[in-house]
Tab-separated table of C-alpha atoms in Angstrom:
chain	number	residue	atom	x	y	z
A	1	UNK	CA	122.124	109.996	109.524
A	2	UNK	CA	122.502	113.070	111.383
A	3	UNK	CA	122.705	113.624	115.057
A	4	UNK	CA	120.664	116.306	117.023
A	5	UNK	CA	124.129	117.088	118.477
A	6	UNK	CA	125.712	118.292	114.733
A	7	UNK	CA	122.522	120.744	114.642
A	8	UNK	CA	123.332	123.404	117.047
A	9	UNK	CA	126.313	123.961	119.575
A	10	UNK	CA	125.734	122.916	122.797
A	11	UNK	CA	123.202	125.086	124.712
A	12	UNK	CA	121.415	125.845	122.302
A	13	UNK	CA	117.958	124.397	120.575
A	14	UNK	CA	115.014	125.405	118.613
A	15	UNK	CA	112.352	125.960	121.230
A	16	UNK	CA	109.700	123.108	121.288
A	17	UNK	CA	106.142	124.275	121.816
A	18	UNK	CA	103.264	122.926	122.833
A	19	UNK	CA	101.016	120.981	120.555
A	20	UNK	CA	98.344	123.139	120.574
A	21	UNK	CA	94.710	122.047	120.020
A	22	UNK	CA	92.664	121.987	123.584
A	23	UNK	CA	89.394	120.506	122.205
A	24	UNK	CA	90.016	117.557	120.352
A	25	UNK	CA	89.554	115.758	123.615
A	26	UNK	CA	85.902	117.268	124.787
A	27	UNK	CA	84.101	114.011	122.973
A	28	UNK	CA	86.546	111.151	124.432
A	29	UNK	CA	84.398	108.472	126.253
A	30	UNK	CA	84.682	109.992	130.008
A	31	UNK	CA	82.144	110.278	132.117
A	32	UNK	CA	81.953	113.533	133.964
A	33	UNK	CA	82.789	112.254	137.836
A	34	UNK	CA	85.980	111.291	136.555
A	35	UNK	CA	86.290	114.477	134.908
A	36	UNK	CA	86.035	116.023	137.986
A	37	UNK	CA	87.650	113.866	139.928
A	38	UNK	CA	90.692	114.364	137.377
A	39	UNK	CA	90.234	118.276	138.331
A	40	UNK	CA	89.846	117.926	141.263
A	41	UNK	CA	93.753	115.980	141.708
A	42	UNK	CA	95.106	118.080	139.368
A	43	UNK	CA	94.106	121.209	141.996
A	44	UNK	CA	95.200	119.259	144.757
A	45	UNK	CA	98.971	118.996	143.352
A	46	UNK	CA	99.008	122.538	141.842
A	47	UNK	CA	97.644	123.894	145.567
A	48	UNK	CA	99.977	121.181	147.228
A	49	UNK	CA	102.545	122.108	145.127
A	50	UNK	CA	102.911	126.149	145.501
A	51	UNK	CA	102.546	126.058	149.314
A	52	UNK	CA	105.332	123.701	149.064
A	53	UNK	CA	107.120	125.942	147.147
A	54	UNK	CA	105.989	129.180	149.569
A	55	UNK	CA	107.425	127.104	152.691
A	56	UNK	CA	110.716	125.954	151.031
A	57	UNK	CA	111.339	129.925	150.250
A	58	UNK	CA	110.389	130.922	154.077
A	59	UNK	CA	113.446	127.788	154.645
A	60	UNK	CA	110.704	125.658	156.151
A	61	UNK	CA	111.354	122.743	153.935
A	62	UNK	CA	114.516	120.607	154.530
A	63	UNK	CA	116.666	119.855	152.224
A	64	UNK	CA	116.158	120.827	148.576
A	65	UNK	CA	113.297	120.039	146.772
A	66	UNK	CA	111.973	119.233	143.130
A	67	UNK	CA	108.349	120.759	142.021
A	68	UNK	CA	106.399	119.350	138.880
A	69	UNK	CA	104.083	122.226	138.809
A	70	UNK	CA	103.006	122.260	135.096
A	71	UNK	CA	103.150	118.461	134.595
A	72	UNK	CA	99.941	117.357	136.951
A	73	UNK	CA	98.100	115.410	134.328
A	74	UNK	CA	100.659	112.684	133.874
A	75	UNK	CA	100.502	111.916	137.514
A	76	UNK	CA	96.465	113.014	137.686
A	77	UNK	CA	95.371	110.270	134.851
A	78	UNK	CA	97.119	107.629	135.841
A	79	UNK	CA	95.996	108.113	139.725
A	80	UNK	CA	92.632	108.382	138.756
A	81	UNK	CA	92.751	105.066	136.488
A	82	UNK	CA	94.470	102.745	138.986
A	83	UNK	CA	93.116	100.432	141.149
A	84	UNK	CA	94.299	100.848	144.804
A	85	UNK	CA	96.225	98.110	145.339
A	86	UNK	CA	98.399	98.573	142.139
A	87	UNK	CA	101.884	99.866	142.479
A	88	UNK	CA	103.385	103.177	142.029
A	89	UNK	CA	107.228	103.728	141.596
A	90	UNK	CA	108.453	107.620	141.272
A	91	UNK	CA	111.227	110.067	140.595
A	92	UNK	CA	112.626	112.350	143.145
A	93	UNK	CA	109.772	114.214	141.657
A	94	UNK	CA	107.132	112.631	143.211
A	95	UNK	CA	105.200	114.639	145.461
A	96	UNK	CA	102.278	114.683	142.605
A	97	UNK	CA	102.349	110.599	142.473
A	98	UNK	CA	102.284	110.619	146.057
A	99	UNK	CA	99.129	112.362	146.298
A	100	UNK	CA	97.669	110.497	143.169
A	101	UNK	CA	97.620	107.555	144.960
A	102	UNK	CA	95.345	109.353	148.173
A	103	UNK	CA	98.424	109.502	150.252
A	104	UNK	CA	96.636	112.592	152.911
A	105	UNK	CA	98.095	116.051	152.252
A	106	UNK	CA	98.812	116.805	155.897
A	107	UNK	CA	101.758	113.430	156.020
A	108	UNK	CA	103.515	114.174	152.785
A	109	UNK	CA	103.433	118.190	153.851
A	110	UNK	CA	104.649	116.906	157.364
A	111	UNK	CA	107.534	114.940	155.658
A	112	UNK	CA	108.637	117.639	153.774
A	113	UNK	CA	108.901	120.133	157.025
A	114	UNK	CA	110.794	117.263	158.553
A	115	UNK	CA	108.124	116.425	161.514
A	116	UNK	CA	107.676	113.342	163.412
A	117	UNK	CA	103.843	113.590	161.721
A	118	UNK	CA	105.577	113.131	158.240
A	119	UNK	CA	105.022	110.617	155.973
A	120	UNK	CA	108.301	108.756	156.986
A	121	UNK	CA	108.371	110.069	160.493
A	122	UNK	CA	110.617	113.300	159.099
A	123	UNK	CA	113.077	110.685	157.980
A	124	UNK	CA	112.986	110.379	154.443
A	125	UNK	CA	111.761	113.986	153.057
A	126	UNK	CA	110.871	115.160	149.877
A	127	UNK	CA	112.901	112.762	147.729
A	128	UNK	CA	112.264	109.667	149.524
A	129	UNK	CA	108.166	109.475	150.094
A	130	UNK	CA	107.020	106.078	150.042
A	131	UNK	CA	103.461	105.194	151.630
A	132	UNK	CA	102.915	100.760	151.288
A	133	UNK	CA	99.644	101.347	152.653
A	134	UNK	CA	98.778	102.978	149.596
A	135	UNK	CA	100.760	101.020	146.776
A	136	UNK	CA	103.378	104.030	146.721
A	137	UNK	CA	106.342	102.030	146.570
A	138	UNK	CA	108.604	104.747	146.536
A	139	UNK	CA	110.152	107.468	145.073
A	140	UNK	CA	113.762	107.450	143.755
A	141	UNK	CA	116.956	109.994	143.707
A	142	UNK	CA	119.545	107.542	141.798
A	143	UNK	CA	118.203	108.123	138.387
A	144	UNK	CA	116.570	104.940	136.405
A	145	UNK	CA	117.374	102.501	139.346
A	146	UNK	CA	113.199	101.706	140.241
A	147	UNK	CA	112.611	100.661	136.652
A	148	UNK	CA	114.018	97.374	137.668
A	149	UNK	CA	112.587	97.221	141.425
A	150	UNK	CA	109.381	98.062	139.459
A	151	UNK	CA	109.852	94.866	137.133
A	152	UNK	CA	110.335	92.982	140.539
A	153	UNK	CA	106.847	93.957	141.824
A	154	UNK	CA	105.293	93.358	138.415
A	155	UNK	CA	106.431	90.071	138.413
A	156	UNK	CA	105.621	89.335	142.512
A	157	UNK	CA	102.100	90.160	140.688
A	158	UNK	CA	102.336	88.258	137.989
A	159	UNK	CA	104.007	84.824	140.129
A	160	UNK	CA	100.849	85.645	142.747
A	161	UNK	CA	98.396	86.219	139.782
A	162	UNK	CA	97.206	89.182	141.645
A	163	UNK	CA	95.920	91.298	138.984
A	164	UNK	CA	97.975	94.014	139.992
A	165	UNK	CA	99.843	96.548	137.937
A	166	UNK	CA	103.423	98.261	138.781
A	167	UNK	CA	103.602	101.785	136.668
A	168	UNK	CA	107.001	103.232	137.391
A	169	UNK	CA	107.283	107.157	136.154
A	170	UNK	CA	110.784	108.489	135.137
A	171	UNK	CA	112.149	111.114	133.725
A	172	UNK	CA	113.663	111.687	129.785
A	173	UNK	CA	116.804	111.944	131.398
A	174	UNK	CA	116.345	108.441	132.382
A	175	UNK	CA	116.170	106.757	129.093
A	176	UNK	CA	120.133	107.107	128.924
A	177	UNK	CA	120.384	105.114	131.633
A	178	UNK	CA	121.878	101.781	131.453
A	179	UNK	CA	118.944	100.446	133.559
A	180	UNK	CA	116.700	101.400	131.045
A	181	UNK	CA	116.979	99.179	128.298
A	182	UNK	CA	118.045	96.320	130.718
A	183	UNK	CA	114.138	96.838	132.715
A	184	UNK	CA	112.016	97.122	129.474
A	185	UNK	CA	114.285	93.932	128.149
A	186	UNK	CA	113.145	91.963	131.017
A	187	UNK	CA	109.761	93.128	131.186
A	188	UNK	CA	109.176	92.068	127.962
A	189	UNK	CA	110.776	89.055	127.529
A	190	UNK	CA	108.433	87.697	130.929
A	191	UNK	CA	105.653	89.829	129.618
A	192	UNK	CA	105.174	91.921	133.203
A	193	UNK	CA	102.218	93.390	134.151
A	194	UNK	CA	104.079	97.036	134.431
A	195	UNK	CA	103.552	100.222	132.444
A	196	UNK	CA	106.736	102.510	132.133
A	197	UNK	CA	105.705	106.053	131.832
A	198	UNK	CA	108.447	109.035	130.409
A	199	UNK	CA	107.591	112.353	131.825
A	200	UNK	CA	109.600	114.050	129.070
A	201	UNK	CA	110.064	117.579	130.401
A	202	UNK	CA	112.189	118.075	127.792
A	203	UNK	CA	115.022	118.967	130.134
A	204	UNK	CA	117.746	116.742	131.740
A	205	UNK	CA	118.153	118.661	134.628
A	206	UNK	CA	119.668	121.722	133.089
A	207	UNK	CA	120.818	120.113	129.756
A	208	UNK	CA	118.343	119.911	126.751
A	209	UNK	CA	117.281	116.380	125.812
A	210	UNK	CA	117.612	116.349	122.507
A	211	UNK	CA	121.553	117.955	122.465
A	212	UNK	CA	122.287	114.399	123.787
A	213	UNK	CA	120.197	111.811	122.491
A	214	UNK	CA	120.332	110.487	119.530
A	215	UNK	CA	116.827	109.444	118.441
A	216	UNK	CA	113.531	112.671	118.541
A	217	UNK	CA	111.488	110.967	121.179
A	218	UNK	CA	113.984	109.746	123.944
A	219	UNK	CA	111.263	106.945	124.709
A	220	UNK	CA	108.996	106.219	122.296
A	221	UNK	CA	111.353	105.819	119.745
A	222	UNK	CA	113.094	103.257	121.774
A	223	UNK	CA	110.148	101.389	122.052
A	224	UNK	CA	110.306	99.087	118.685
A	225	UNK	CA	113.950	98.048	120.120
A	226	UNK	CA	112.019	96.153	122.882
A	227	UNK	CA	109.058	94.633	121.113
A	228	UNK	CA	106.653	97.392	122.306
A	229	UNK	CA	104.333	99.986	120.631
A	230	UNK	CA	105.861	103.867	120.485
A	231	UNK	CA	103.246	105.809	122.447
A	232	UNK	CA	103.536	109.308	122.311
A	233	UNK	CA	100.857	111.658	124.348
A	234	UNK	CA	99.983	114.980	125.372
A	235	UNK	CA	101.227	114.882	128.909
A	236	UNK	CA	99.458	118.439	129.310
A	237	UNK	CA	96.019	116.626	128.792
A	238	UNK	CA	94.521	114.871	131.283
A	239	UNK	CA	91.608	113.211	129.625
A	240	UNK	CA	94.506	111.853	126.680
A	241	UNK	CA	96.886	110.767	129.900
A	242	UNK	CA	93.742	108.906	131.447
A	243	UNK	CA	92.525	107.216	128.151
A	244	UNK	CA	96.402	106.424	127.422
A	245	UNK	CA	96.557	104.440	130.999
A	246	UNK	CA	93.158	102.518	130.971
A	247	UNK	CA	94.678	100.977	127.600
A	248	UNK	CA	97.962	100.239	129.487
A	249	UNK	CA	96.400	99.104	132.504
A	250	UNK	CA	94.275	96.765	130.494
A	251	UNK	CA	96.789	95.438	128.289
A	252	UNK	CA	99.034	94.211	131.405
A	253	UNK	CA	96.571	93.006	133.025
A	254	UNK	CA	95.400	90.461	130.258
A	255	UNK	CA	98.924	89.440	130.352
A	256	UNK	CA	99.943	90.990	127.843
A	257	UNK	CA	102.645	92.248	128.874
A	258	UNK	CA	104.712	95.775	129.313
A	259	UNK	CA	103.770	99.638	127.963
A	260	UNK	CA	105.846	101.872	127.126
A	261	UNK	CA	104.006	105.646	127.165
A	262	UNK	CA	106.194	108.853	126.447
A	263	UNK	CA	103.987	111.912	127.787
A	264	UNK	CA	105.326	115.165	126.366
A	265	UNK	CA	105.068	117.863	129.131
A	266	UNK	CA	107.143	120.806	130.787
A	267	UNK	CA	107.632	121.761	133.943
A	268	UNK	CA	106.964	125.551	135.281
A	269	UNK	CA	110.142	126.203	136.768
A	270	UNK	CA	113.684	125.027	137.036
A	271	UNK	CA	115.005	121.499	137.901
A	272	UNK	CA	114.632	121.737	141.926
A	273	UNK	CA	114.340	125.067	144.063
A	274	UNK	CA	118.487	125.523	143.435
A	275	UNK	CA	117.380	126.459	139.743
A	276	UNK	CA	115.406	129.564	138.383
A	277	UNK	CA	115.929	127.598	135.004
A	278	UNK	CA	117.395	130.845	133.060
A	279	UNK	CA	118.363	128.771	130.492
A	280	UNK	CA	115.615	128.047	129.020
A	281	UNK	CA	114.163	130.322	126.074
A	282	UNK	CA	111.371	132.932	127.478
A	283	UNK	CA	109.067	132.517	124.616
A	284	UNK	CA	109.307	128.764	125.311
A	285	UNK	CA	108.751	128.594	128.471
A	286	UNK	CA	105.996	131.707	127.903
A	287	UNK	CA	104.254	129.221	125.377
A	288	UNK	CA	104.422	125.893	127.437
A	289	UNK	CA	102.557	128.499	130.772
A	290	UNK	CA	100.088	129.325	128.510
A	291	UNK	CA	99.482	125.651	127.936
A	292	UNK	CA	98.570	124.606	131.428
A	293	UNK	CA	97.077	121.335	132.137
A	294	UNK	CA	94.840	122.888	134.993
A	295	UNK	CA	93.491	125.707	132.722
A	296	UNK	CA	93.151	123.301	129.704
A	297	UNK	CA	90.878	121.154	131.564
A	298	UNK	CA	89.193	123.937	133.692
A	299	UNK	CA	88.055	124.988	130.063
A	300	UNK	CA	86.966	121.437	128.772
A	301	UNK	CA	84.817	120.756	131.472
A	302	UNK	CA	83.454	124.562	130.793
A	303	UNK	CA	82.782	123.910	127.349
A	304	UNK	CA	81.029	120.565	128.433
A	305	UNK	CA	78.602	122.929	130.649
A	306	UNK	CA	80.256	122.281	134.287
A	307	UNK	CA	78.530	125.589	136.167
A	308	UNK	CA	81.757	127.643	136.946
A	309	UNK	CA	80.596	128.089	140.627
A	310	UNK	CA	80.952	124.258	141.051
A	311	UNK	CA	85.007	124.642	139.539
A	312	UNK	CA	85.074	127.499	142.146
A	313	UNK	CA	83.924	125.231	144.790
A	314	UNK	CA	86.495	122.731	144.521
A	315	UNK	CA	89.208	125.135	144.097
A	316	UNK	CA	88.200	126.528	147.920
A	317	UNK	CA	87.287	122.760	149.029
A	318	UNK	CA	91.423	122.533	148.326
A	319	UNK	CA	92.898	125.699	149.048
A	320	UNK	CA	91.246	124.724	152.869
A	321	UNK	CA	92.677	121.391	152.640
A	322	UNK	CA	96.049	122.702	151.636
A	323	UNK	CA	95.268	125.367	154.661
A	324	UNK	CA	94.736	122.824	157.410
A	325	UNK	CA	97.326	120.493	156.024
A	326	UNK	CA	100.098	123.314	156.799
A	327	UNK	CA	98.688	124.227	160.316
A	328	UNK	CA	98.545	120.182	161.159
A	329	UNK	CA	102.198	119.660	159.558
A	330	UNK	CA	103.644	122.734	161.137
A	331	UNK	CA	102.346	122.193	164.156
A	332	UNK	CA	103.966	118.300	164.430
A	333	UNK	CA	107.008	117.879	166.628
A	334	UNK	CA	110.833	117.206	165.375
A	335	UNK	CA	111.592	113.808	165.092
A	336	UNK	CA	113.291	112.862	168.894
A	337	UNK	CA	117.128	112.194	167.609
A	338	UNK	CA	117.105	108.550	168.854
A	339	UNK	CA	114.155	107.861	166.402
A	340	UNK	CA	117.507	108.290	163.387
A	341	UNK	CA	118.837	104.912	164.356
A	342	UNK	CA	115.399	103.279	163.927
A	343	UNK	CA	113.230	101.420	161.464
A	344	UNK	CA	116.650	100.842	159.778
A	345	UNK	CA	116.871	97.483	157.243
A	346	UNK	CA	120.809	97.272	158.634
A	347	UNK	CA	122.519	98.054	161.828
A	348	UNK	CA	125.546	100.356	160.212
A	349	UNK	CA	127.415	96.985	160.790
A	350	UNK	CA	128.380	94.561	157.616
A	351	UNK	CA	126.944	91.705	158.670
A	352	UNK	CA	123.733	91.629	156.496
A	353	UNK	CA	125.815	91.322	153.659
A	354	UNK	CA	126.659	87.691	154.948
């Protein structure tokens, strides 16, 4: 056996492109209001998304933050084919799961300016948006560690007999991770209702994936390991993400216990606004722009007849959104500094731990 690490020195890779063919999806069972609803939240986190991106640049946006323009459809099909009061556990990443699960624009903008209107009252920012309300249990900066608060839920669910679902989304870089293999162990061996979903960007931070992993597909290949199916997808397509998590969704439900799903995708630019991602190769990341998940399904539902103008409608129905979501965030006041010592689980003191 060889390792992907005696192929090339280190920094270096054969660029992986995209798998190509955009219409083998325009038949799949899917009626056309969740088609557009699917478009629709894909628009919402691309618009969401490059305002962001616009006020992080004019130093508007505290703190650093990551962008997973170019990977919508993961976070688009799996919003769209939840219930509402299943769970949703995310990276640092998560701005695009946050709106999935119809967490308002104008909060999670709010957030990210650091406002007293935000999300988390300015507190927690763009790493850190959690919503209960809306079954957005939070999204994570220590790599891998919610794969096993997600197994809690799941099994809260499963104990209560709720019908509820936990999907937890995670990066490649995450399958590495000691927590990992210890989550889907558990989850299988009590059969939890949870779905783990790779986004596999095909980056670990600024390191490819396959330099330092020993297997092609960082998760599905890991699957068999744990008693579970390897499920590879287009994470580019939204209709093949979608169809991917009604099965999933399904399946843990009956009780039959954990998914595994490994969604190829790539993300548009670097690993947070600190990166312009110059290490990548230009004809790779050329190829993976030209196969956008908001173009490829702008063109499906063309081919299925949508009228243009009604594609053109929602795109201004959410560039206004996006519009009055800035002027409401921008326009919320700084957090009062007495509010940092509140809604705290511990006083600073050691005496929880007792």
């Amino acid at each position: 056996m060889t390792l992907p690490l005696q192929h090339h020195p280190y920094g270096e890779h054969d660029a992986v492109l995209p798998p190509g063919d955009v219409t083998r999806h325009d038949s799949a069972p899917i009626d056309l209001d969740t088609r557009l609803h699917l478009y629709r939240r894909q628009q919402e986190m691309r618009q969401f998304e490059k305002r962001a991106y616009d006020l992080f640049m004019q130093q508007l946006v505290k703190g650093t933050s990551h962008l997973s323009l170019g990977m919508e459809a993961i976070a688009a099909g799996f919003g769209v084919a939840m219930r509402p009061d299943d769970y949703s556990f995310a990276t640092y990443r998560g701005h695009a799961h946050t709106l999935a699960r119809g967490v308002g624009m104008t909060p999670v903008l709010a957030e990210l300016l650091g406002r007293a209107n935000g999300l988390l009252g300015g507190k927690g920012g763009s790493m850190h948006l959690t919503s209960v309300e809306h079954g957005m249990l939070g999204s994570y900066a220590i790599i891998g560690a919610h794969l096993t608060i997600a197994n809690g839920a799941a099994w809260s669910a499963q104990y209560r007999g709720s019908g509820q679902v936990a999907v937890c989304f995670f990066g490649d870089g995450t399958t590495n991770i000691g927590a990992f293999h210890e989550a889907l162990n558990y989850a299988a061996v009590y059969r939890l209702p949870v779905v783990f979903v790779c986004e596999n960007n095909l980056y670990m931070e600024y390191t490819v994936t396959s330099d330092i992993t020993a297997v092609r597909r960082p998760a599905a290949d890991r699957a068999a390991a744990y008693g579970m199916t390897p499920i590879e997808i287009d994470g580019n397509d939204a209709d093949e993400v979608y169809q991917t998590a009604v099965a999933a969704l399904a399946r843990a439900r009956s009780g039959a216990g954990p998914s595994l799903v490994e969604a190829v995708t790539y993300r548009h630019g670097g690993h947070s606004r600190a990166d312009p991602g110059k290490y990548r190769p230009a004809a790779e990341v050329a190829a993976w722009q030209a196969y956008d998940p908001v173009a490829i399904y702008r063109g499906r539902l063309r081919r299925l007849g949508v009228d243009p103008a009604q594609l053109d409608r929602i795109d201004k129905e959410v560039a206004d959104a996006v519009d009055e979501a800035t002027e409401q965030a921008s326009a919320g006041e700084l957090p009062p500094p007495g509010s940092a010592m509140t809604e705290l689980w511990a006083d600073g003191g050691s005496s929880w731990r007792n």
